[in-house]
CSV table of C-alpha atoms in Angstrom, one decimal:
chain,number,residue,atom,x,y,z
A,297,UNK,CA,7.7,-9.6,-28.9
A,298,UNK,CA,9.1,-7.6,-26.1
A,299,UNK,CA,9.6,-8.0,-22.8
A,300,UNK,CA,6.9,-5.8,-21.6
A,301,UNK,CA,4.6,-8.0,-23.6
A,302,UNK,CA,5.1,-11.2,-22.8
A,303,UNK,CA,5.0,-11.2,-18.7
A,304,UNK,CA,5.9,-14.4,-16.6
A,305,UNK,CA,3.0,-16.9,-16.2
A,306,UNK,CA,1.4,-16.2,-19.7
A,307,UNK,CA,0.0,-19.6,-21.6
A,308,UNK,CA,-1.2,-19.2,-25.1
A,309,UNK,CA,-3.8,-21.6,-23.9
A,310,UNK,CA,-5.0,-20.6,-20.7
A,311,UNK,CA,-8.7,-21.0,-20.1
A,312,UNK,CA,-10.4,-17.1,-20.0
A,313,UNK,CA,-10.4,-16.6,-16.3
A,314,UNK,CA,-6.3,-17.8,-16.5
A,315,UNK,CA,-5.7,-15.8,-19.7
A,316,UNK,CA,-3.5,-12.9,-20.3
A,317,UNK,CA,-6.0,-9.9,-21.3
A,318,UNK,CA,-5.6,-8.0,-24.6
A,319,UNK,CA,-8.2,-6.3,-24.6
A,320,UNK,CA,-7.7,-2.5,-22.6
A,321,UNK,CA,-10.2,-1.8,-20.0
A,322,UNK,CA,-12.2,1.3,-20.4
A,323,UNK,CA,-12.7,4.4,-18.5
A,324,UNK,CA,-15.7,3.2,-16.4
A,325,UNK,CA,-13.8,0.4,-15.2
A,326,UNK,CA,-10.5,2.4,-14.3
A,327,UNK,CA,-13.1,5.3,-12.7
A,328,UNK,CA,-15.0,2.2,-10.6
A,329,UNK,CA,-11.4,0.8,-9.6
A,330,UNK,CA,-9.4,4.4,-8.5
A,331,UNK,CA,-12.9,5.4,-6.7
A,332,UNK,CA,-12.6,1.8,-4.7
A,333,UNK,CA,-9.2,2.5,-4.2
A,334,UNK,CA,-9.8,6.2,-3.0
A,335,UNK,CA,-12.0,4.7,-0.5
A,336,UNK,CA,-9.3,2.5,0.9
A,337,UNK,CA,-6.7,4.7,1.2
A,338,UNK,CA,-8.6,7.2,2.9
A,339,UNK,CA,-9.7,4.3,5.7
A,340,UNK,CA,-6.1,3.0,6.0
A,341,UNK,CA,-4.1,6.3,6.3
A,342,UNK,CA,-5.9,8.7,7.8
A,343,UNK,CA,-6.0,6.4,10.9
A,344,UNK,CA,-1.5,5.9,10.8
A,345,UNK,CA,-0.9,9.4,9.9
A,346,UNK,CA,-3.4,10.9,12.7
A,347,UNK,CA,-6.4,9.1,14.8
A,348,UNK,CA,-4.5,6.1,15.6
A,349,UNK,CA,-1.1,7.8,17.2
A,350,UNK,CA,-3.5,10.6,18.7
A,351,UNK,CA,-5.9,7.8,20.5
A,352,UNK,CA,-2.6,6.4,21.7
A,353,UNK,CA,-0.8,9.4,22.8
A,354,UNK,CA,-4.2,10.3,25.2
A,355,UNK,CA,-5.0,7.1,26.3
A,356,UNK,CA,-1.0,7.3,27.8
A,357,UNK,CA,-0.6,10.9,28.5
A,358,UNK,CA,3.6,9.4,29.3
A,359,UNK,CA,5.8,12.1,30.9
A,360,UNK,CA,7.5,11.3,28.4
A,361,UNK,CA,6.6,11.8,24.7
A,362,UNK,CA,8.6,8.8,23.4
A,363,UNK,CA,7.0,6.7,25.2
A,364,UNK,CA,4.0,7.1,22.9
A,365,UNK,CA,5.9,6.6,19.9
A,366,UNK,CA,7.0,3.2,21.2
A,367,UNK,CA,3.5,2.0,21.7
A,368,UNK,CA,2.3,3.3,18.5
A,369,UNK,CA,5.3,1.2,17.2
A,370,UNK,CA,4.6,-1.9,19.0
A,371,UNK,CA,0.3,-2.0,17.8
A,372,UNK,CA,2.1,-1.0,14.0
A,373,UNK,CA,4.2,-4.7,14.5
A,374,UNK,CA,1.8,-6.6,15.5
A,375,UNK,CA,-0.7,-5.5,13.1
A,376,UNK,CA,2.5,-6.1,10.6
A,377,UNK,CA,2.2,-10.0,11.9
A,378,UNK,CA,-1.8,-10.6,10.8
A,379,UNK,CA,-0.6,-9.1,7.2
A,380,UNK,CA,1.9,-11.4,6.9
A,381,UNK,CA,-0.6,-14.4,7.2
A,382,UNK,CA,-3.7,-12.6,5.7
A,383,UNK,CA,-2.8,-10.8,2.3
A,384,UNK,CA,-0.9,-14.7,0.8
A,385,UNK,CA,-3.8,-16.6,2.5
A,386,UNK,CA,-6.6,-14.6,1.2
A,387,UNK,CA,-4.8,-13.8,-2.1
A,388,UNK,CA,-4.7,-17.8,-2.4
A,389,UNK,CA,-8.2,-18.1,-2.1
A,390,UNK,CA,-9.6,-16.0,-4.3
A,391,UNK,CA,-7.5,-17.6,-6.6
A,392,UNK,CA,-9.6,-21.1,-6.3
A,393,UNK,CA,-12.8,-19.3,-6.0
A,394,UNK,CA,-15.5,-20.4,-8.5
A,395,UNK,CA,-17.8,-18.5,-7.4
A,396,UNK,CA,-20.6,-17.2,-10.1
A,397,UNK,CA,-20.0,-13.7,-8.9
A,398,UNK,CA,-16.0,-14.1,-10.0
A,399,UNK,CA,-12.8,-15.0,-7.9
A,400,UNK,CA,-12.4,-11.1,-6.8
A,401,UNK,CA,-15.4,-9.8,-6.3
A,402,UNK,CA,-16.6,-11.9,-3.2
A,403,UNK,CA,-13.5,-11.1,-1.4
A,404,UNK,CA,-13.4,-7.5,-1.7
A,405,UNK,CA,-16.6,-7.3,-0.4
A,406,UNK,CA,-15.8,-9.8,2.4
A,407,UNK,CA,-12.4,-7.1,3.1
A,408,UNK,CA,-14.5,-4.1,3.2
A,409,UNK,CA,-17.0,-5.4,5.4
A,410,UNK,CA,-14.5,-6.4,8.1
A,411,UNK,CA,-12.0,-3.3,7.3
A,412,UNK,CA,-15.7,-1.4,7.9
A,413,UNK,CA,-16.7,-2.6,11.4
A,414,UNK,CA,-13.1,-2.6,12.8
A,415,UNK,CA,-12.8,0.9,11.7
A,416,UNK,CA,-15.9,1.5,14.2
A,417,UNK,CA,-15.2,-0.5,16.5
A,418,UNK,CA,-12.0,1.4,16.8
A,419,UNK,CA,-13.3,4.2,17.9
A,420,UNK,CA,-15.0,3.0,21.3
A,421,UNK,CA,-11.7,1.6,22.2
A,422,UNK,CA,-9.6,3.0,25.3
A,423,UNK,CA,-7.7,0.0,26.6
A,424,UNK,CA,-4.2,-0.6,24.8
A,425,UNK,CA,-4.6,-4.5,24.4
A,426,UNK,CA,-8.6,-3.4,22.6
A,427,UNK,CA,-7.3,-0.5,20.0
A,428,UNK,CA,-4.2,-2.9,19.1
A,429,UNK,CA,-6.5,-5.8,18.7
A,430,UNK,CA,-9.1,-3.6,16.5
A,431,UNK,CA,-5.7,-1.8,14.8
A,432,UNK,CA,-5.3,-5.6,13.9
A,433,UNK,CA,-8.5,-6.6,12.6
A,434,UNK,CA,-8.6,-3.9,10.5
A,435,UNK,CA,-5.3,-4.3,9.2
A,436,UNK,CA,-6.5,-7.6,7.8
A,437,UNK,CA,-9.7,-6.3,6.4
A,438,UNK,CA,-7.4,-4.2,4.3
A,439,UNK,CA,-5.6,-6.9,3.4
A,440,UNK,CA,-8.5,-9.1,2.2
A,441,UNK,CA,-9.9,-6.3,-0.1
A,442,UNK,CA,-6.6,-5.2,-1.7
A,443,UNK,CA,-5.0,-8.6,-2.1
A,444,UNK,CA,-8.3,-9.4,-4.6
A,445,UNK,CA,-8.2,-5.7,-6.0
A,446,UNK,CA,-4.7,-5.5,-7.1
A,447,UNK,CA,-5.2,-9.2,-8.6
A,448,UNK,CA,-7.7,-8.1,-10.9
A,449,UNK,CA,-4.7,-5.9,-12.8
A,450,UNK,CA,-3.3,-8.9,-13.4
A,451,UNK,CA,-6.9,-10.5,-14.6
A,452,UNK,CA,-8.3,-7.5,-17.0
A,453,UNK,CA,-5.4,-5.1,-17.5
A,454,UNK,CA,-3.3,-5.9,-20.2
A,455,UNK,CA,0.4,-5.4,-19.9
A,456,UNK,CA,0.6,-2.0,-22.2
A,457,UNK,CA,-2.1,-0.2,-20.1
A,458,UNK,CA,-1.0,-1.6,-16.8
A,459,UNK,CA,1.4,1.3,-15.8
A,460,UNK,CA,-1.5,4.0,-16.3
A,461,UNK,CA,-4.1,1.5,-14.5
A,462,UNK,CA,-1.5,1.0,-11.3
A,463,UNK,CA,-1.3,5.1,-11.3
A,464,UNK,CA,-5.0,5.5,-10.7
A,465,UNK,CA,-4.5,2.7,-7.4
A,466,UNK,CA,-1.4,5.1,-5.5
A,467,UNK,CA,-2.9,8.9,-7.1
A,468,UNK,CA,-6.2,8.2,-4.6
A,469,UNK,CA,-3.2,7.6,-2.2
A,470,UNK,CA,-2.2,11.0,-1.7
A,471,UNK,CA,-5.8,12.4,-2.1
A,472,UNK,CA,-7.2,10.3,0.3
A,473,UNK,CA,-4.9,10.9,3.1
A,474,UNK,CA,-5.2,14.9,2.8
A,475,UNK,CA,-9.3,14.5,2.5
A,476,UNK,CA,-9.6,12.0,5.0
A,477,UNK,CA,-7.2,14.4,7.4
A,478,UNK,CA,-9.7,17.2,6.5
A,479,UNK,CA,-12.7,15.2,7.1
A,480,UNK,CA,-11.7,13.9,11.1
A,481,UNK,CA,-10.2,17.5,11.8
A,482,UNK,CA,-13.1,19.9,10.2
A,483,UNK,CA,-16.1,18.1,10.1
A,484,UNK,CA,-16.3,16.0,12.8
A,485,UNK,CA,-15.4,16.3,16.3
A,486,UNK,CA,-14.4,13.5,18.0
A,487,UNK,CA,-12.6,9.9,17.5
A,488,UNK,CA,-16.0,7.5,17.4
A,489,UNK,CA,-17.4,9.6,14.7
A,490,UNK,CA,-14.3,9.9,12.5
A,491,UNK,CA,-13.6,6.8,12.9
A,492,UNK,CA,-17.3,5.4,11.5
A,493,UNK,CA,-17.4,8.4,9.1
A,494,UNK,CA,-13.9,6.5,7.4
A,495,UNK,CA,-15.8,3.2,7.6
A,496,UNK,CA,-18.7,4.3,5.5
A,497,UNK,CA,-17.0,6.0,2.8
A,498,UNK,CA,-15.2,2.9,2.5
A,499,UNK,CA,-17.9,0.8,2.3
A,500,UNK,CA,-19.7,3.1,-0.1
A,501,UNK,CA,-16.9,3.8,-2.5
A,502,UNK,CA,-16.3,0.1,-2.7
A,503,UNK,CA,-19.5,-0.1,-4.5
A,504,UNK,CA,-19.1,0.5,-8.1
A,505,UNK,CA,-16.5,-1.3,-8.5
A,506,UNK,CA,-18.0,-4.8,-7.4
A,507,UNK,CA,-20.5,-3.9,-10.3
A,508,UNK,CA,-18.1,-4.5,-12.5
A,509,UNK,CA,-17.7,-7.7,-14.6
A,510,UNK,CA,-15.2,-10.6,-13.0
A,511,UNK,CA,-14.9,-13.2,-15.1
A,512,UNK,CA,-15.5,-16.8,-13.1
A,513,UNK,CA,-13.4,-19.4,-12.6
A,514,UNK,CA,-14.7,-22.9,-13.7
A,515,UNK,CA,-14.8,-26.0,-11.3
A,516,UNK,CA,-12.3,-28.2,-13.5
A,517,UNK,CA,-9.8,-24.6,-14.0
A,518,UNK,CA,-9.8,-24.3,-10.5
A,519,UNK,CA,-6.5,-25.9,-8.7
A,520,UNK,CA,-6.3,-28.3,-5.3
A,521,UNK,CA,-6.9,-26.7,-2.2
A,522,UNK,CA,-5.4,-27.7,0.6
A,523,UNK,CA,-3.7,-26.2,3.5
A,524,UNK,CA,-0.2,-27.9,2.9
A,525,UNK,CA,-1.0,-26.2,-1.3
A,526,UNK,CA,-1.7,-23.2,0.3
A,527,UNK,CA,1.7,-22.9,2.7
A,528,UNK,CA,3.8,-24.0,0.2
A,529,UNK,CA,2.8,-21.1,-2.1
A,530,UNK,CA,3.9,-19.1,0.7
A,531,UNK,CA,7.5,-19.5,-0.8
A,532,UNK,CA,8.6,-18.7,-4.2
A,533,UNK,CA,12.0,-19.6,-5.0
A,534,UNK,CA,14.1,-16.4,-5.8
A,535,UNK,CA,16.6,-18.8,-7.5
A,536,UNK,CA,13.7,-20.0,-9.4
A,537,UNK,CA,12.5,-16.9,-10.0
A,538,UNK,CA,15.1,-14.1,-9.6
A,539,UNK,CA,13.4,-11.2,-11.2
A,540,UNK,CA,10.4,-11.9,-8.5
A,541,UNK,CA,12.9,-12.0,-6.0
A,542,UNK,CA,14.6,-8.9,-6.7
A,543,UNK,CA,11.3,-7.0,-7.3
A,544,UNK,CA,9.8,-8.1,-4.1
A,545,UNK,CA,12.9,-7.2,-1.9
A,546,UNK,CA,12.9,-3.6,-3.8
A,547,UNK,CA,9.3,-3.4,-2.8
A,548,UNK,CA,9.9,-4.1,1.1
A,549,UNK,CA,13.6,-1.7,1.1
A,550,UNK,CA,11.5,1.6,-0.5
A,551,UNK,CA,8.6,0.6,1.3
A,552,UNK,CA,9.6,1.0,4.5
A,553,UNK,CA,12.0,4.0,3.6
A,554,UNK,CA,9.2,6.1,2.8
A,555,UNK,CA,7.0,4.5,5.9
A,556,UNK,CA,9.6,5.8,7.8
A,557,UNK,CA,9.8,9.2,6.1
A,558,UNK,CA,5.8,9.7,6.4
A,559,UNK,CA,4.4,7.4,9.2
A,560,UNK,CA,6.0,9.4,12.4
A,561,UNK,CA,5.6,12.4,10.7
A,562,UNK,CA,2.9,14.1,13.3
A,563,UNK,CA,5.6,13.3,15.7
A,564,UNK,CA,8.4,14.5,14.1
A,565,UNK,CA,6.7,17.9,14.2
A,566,UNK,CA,5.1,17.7,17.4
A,567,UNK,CA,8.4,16.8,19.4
A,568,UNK,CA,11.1,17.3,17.2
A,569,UNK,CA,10.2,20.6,16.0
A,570,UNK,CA,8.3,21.8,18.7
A,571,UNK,CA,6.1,22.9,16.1
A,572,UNK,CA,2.5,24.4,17.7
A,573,UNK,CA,0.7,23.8,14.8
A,574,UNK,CA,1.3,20.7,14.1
A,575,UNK,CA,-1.8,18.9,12.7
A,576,UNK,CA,-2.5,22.0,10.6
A,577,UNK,CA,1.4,21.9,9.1
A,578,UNK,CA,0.5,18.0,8.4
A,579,UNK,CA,-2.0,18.8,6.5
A,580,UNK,CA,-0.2,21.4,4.5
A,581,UNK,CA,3.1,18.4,4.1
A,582,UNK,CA,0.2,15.9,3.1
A,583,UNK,CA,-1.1,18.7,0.2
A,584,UNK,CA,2.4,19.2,-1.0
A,585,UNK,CA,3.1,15.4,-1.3
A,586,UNK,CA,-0.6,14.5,-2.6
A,587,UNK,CA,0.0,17.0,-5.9
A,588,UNK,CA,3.4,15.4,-6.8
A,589,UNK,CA,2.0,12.2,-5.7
A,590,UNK,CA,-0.4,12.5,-8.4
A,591,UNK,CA,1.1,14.0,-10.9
A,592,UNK,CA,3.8,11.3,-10.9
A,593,UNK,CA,1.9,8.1,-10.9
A,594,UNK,CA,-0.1,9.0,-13.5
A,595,UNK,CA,2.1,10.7,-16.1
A,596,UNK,CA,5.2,9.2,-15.3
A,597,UNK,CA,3.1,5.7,-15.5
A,598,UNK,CA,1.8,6.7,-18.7
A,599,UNK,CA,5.1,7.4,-20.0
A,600,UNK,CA,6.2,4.2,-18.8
A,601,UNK,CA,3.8,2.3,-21.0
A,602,UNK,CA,4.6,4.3,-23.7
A,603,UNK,CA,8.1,4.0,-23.5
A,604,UNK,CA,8.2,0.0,-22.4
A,605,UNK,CA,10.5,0.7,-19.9
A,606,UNK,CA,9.7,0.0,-15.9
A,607,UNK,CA,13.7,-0.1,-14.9
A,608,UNK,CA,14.5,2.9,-15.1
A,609,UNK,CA,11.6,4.2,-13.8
A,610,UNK,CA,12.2,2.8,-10.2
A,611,UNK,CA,15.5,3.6,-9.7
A,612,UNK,CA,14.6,6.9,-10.1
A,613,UNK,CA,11.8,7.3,-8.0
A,614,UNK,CA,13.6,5.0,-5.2
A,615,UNK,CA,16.7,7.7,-5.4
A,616,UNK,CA,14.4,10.7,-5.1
A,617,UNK,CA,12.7,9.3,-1.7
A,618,UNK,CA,16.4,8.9,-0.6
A,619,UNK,CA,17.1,12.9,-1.0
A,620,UNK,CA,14.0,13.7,0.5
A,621,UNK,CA,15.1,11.8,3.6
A,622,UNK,CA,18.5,12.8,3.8
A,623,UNK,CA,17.2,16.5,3.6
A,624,UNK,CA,14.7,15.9,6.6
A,625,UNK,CA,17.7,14.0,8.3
A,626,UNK,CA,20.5,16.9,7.7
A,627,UNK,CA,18.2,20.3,8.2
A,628,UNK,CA,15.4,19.2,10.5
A,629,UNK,CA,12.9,22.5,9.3
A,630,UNK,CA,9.6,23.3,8.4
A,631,UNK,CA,10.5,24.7,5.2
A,632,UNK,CA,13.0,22.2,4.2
A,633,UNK,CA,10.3,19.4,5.1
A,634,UNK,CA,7.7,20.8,2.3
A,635,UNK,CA,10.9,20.2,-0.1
A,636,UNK,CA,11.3,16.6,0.8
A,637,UNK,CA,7.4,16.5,0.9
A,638,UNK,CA,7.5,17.2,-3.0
A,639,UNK,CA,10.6,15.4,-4.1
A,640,UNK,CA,9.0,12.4,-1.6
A,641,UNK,CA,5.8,12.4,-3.6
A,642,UNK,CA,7.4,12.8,-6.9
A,643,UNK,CA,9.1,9.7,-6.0
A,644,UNK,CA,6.7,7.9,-4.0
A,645,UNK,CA,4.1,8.7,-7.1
A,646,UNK,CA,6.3,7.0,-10.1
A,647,UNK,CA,7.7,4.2,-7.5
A,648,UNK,CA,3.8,3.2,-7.0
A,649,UNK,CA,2.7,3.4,-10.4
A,650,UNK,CA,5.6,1.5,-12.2
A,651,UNK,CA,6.6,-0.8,-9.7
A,652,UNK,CA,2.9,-2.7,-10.1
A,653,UNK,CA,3.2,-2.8,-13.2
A,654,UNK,CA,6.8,-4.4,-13.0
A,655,UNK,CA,5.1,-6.7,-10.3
A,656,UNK,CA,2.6,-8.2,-12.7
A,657,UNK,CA,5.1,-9.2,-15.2
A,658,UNK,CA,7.4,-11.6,-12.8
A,659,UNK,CA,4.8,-13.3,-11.5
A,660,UNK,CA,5.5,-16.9,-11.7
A,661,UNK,CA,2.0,-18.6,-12.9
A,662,UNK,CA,-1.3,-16.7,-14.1
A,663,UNK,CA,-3.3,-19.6,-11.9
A,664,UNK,CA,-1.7,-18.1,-9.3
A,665,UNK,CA,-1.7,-14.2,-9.4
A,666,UNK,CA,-3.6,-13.8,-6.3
A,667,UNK,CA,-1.6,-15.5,-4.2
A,668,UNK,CA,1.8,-13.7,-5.6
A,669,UNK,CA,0.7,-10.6,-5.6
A,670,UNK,CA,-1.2,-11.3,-2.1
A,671,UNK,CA,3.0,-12.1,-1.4
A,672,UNK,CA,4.2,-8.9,-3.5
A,673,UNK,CA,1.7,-7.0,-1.2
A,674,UNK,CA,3.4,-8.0,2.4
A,675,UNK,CA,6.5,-5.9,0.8
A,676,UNK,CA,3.9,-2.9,1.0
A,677,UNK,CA,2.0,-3.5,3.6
A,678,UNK,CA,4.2,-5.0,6.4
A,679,UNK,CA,6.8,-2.2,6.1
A,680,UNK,CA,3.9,0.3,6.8
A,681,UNK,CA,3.1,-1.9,9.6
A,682,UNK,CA,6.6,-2.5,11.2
A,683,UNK,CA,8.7,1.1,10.3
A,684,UNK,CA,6.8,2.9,12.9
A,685,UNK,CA,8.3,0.4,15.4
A,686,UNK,CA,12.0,0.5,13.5
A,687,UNK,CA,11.7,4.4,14.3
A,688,UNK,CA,10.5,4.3,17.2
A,689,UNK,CA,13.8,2.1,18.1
A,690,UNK,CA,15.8,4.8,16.4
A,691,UNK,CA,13.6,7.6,18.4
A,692,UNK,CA,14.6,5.9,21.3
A,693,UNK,CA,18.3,5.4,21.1
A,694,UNK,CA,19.3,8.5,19.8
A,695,UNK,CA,16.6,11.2,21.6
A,696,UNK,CA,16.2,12.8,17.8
A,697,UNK,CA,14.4,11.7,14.0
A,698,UNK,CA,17.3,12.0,12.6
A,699,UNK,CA,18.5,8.5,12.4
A,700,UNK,CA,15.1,7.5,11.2
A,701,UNK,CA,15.4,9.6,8.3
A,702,UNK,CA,18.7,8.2,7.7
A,703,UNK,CA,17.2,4.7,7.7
A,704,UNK,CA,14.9,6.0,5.6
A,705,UNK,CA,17.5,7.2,3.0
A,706,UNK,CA,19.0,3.8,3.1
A,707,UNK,CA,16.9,1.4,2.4
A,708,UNK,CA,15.4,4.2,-0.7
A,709,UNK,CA,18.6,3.5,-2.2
A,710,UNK,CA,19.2,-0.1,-1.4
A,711,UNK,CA,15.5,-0.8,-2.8
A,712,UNK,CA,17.0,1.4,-6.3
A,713,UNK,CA,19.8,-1.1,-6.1
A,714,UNK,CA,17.7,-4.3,-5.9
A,715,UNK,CA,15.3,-3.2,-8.8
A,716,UNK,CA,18.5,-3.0,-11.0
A,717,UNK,CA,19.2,-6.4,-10.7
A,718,UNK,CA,15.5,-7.5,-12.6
A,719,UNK,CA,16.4,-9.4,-16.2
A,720,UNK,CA,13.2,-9.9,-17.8
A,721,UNK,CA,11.8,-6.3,-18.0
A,722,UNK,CA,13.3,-3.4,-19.2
């Protein structure tokens, strides 16, 4: 038996809902699961890469432009605080849910709901204090649907598909972004309505997949809860577990590299280029990174699973967000920035792909996947959440990007480092 079949927290006797799958899950299911996924993406991104930086910036109107970017920053942080709490919490729960419908399905339909009317509610907002505060309840809505989504890999996928199955959750990534940017800057007109147009397309692409079978947990599989349980699982030992440790602090380093190469992007051409076009020249640098997002996560994820090896896989894709940073740090251009674009997707593509599938073979127990992936999560999440405010820092020391794309280089190639430090998988 190899590594890549015989992931941490596997029991030769675990009860079904606890078991590790063997059986491959089919096309309807992966279709029901990347269309859920398409959904969320398009609700979470399209609001940081546009609507949410453009409601800021004209609520402020600031003499001067940095000011925005600081603000932006500071609702990204705090909104990085509730996901902290809310994916580990929430992923623990639907662990010890025996709910007839399943332990995943409840909660992603509790997430969307909330994700939903935030998103709306978002839109009537013009006070600073009410858009962070909505920017913050829908941050957790996202959480509380994608901590139960990603923890039904772990339930249903087995461990030689998993790779190809994680490509179909980051390929909706890219696609979403660029269609929700098309949708809220050609077919609608203003914030309210783009905003409630991303809520229901959410909401309806959710759908299919809570149609989908989710196999229940039984009263006498399910584990004590309590809050002192719940807290403790809040820690996991990386001497304990080192290969969980070095995988989770790879996630949060090449996380928030390429959240800083992608989140103040608008910005980056608005101010730093002087670019007059700069929402339609977004849209072209989301294109150009959607197509090698794509094509990355889902070959290279493939090949992955063909090949048994997840190592290797991340290293490379951490290193290639690293030169696309560098680039965008050393020749500040629009031209050069469609290069990056590609070799940041390319990487960005495999990185999302392989690394959840490396994820769900470290995880420490299968009672528990939930909750350690719900932890696994907060290294994607939160660095989306706080690198807009680590730029903005940068923005406002230096006057200039570049340091932020140096950053961004950085921690690509510390996260590369890390990942070469896991023992268990190949």
């Amino acid at each position: 038996m190899t590594h890549l079949d015989a992931p941490a927290g596997h029991s030769a006797t675990a009860p079904a809902a606890l078991g590790e799958p063997t059986r491959r899950v089919g096309a309807g299911w992966i279709t029901a699961f990347a269309t859920a996924w398409f959904g969320i993406w398009m609700a979470q991104l399209t609001p940081v890469q546009l609507l949410l930086p453009a409601q800021v910036d004209e609520r402020l109107h600031p003499e001067n432009w940095v000011d925005s970017v600081v603000a932006f920053g500071a609702i990204s942080g705090v909104a990085a605080l509730a996901t902290i709490i809310a994916y580990p919490l929430t992923g623990a729960l639907s662990d010890r849910t025996t709910s007839r419908f399943g332990r995943r399905r409840p909660w992603i339909l509790i997430g969307a709901l909330v994700f939903a009317v935030s998103l709306v509610l978002l839109g009537f907002q013009s006070e600073m204090w009410a858009i962070g505060a909505a920017w913050v309840a829908a941050s957790v809505g996202f959480c509380i649907m994608t901590a139960a989504l990603t923890a039904t890999i772990s339930d249903q996928v087995p461990v030689n598909q998993r790779g190809f199955v994680s490509g179909w959750m980051s390929a909706p990534q890219a696609v979403g972004i660029i269609v929700g940017l098309l949708l809220v800057t050609e077919l609608v007109t203003d914030r309210v309505t783009g905003y409630a147009l991303l809520a229901a397309i959410l909401v309806v692409l959710a759908v299919p997949f809570l149609f989908r079978h989710d196999e229940p947990l039984t009263a006498t599989e399910r584990t004590r809860v309590s809050a002192k349980h719940i807290i403790a699982g809040f820690w996991i030992s990386p001497r304990k577990h080192p290969d969980f440790g070095w995988t989770l602090l790879s996630r949060v380093m090449v996380s928030i590299g390429n959240a800083l190469g992608t989140s103040l992007l608008l910005y980056f051409l608005m101010f730093q280029l002087d670019d007059e076009h700069a929402e339609d020249d977004l849209i072209i640098l989301t294109l150009i990174y959607m197509v090698f997002v794509i094509l990355a996560s889902l070959g290279l994820g493939r090949l992955s699973d063909r090949l048994g090896r997840r190592k290797a896989f991340v290293f490379l894709a951490s290193g290639l967000q690293g030169v696309a940073a560098l680039l965008l740090a050393i020749v500040p251009d629009l031209s050069v920035a469609m290069v990056a674009a590609g070799l940041l997707g390319l990487g960005y593509g495999c990185f999302l792909s392989v690394d959840q599938a490396l994820a769900t073979q470290v995880l420490p127990d299968a009672a528990t996947r939930g909750q350690d992936l719900g932890i696994m999560n907060i290294a994607s999440a939160v660095p989306q959440a706080i690198a807009p405010l680590i730029g903005a820092a940068a923005v406002l020391m230096t006057g200039s990007f570049v340091l932020v794309f140096v950053l961004s280089a950085v921690f690509a190639f510390g996260g590369a480092l890390a990942v070469a430090r896991v023992r268990s998988v190949r």
